Short mmCIF file of C-alpha atoms in Angstrom, two decimals:
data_model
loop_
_atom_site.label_atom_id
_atom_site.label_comp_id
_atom_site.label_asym_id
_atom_site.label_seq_id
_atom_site.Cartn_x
_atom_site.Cartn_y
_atom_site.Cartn_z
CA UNK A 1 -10.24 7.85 -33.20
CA UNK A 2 -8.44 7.50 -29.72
CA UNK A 3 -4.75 7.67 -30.08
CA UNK A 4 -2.37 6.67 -27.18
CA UNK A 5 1.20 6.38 -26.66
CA UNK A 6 3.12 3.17 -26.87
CA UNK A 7 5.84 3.18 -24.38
CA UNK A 8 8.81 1.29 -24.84
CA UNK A 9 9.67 -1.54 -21.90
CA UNK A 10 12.84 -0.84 -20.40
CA UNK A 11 15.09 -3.64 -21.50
CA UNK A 12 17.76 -5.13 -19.17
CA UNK A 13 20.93 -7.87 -19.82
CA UNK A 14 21.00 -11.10 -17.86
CA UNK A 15 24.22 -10.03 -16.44
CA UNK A 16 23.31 -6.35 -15.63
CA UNK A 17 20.32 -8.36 -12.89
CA UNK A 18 22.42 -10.04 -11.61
CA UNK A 19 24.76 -7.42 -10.37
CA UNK A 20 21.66 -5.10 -10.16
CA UNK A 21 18.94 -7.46 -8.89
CA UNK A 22 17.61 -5.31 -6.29
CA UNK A 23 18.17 -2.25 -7.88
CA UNK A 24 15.65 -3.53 -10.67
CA UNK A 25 13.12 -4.88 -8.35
CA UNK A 26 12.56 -1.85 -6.79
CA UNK A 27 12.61 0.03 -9.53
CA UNK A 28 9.77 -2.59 -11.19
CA UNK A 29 8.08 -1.53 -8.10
CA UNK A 30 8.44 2.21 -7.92
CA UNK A 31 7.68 1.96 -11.64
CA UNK A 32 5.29 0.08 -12.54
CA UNK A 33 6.51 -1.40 -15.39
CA UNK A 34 7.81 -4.55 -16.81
CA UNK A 35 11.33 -5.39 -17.64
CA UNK A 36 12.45 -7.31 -20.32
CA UNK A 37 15.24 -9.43 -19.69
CA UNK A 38 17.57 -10.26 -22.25
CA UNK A 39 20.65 -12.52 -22.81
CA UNK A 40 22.46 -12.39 -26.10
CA UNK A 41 20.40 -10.16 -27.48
CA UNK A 42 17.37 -11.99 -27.30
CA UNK A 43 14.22 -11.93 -25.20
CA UNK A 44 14.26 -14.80 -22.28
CA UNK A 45 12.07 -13.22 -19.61
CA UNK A 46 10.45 -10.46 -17.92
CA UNK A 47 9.68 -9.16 -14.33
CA UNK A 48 6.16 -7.42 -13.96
CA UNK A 49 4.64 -5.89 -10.83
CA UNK A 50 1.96 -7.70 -9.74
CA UNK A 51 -1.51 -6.44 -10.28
CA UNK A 52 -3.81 -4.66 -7.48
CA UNK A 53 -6.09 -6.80 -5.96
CA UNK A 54 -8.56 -3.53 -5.59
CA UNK A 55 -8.42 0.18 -5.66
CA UNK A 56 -8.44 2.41 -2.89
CA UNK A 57 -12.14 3.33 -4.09
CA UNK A 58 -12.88 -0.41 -3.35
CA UNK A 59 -10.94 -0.36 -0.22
CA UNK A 60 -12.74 2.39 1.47
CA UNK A 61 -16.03 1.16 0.57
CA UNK A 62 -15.33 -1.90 3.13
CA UNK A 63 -14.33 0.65 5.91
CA UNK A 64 -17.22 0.77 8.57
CA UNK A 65 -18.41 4.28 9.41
CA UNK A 66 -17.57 6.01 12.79
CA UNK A 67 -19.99 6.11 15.64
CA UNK A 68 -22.75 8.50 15.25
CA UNK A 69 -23.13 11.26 17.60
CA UNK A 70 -25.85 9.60 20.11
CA UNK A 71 -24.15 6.40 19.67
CA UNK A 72 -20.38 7.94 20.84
CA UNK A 73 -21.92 9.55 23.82
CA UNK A 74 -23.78 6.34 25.05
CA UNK A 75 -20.49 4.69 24.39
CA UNK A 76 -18.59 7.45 26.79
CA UNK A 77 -21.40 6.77 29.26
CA UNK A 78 -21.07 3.07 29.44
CA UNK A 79 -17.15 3.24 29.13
CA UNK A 80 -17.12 5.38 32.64
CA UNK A 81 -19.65 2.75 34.21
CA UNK A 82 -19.92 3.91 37.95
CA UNK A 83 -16.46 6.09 38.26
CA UNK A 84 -17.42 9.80 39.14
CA UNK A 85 -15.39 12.30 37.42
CA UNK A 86 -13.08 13.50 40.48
CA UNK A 87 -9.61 13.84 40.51
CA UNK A 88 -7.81 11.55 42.70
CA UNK A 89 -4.24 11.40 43.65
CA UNK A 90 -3.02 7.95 42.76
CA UNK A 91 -0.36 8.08 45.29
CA UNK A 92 -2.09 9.51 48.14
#
């Protein structure tokens, strides 16, 4: 049997968003969890965060791989084209 712990939304009064509307956003954000908003003592919304789209795990496997050795030294090859590799004095 696989037991896990219920935790309890953080509740919030109509009034106390207003005054505290950012303050609760970011906290739904830093959080993660929902909000329950209530007026009068009863339930009449709630602000969730929204969900991810992917995780990082997804994310990286969309990343293209670096160069491989042979193919970053023809690329530092063809990047110098015909310039030699002497100094010059810009000014001079």
């Amino acid at each position: 049997m696989t037991m896990f712990k219920m935790q309890k939304m953080k509740t919030i009064t109509a009034t106390d968003l207003a005054r505290k509307t950012r303050e609760v956003l970011d906290a739904v954000l830093r959080d993660r969890q929902t909000v329950l908003i209530e007026r009068n003592h009863i339930a009449i919304a709630q602000i969730t965060p929204p969900q991810c789209s992917m995780t990082v795990a997804q994310a990286l496997t969309l990343v293209r791989p670096g160069l491989t050795a042979a193919e970053g030294r023809r690329w530092l090859k063809e990047s110098r084209g015909n310039f030699d590799e002497k100094r010059r004095d810009p000014w001079a």
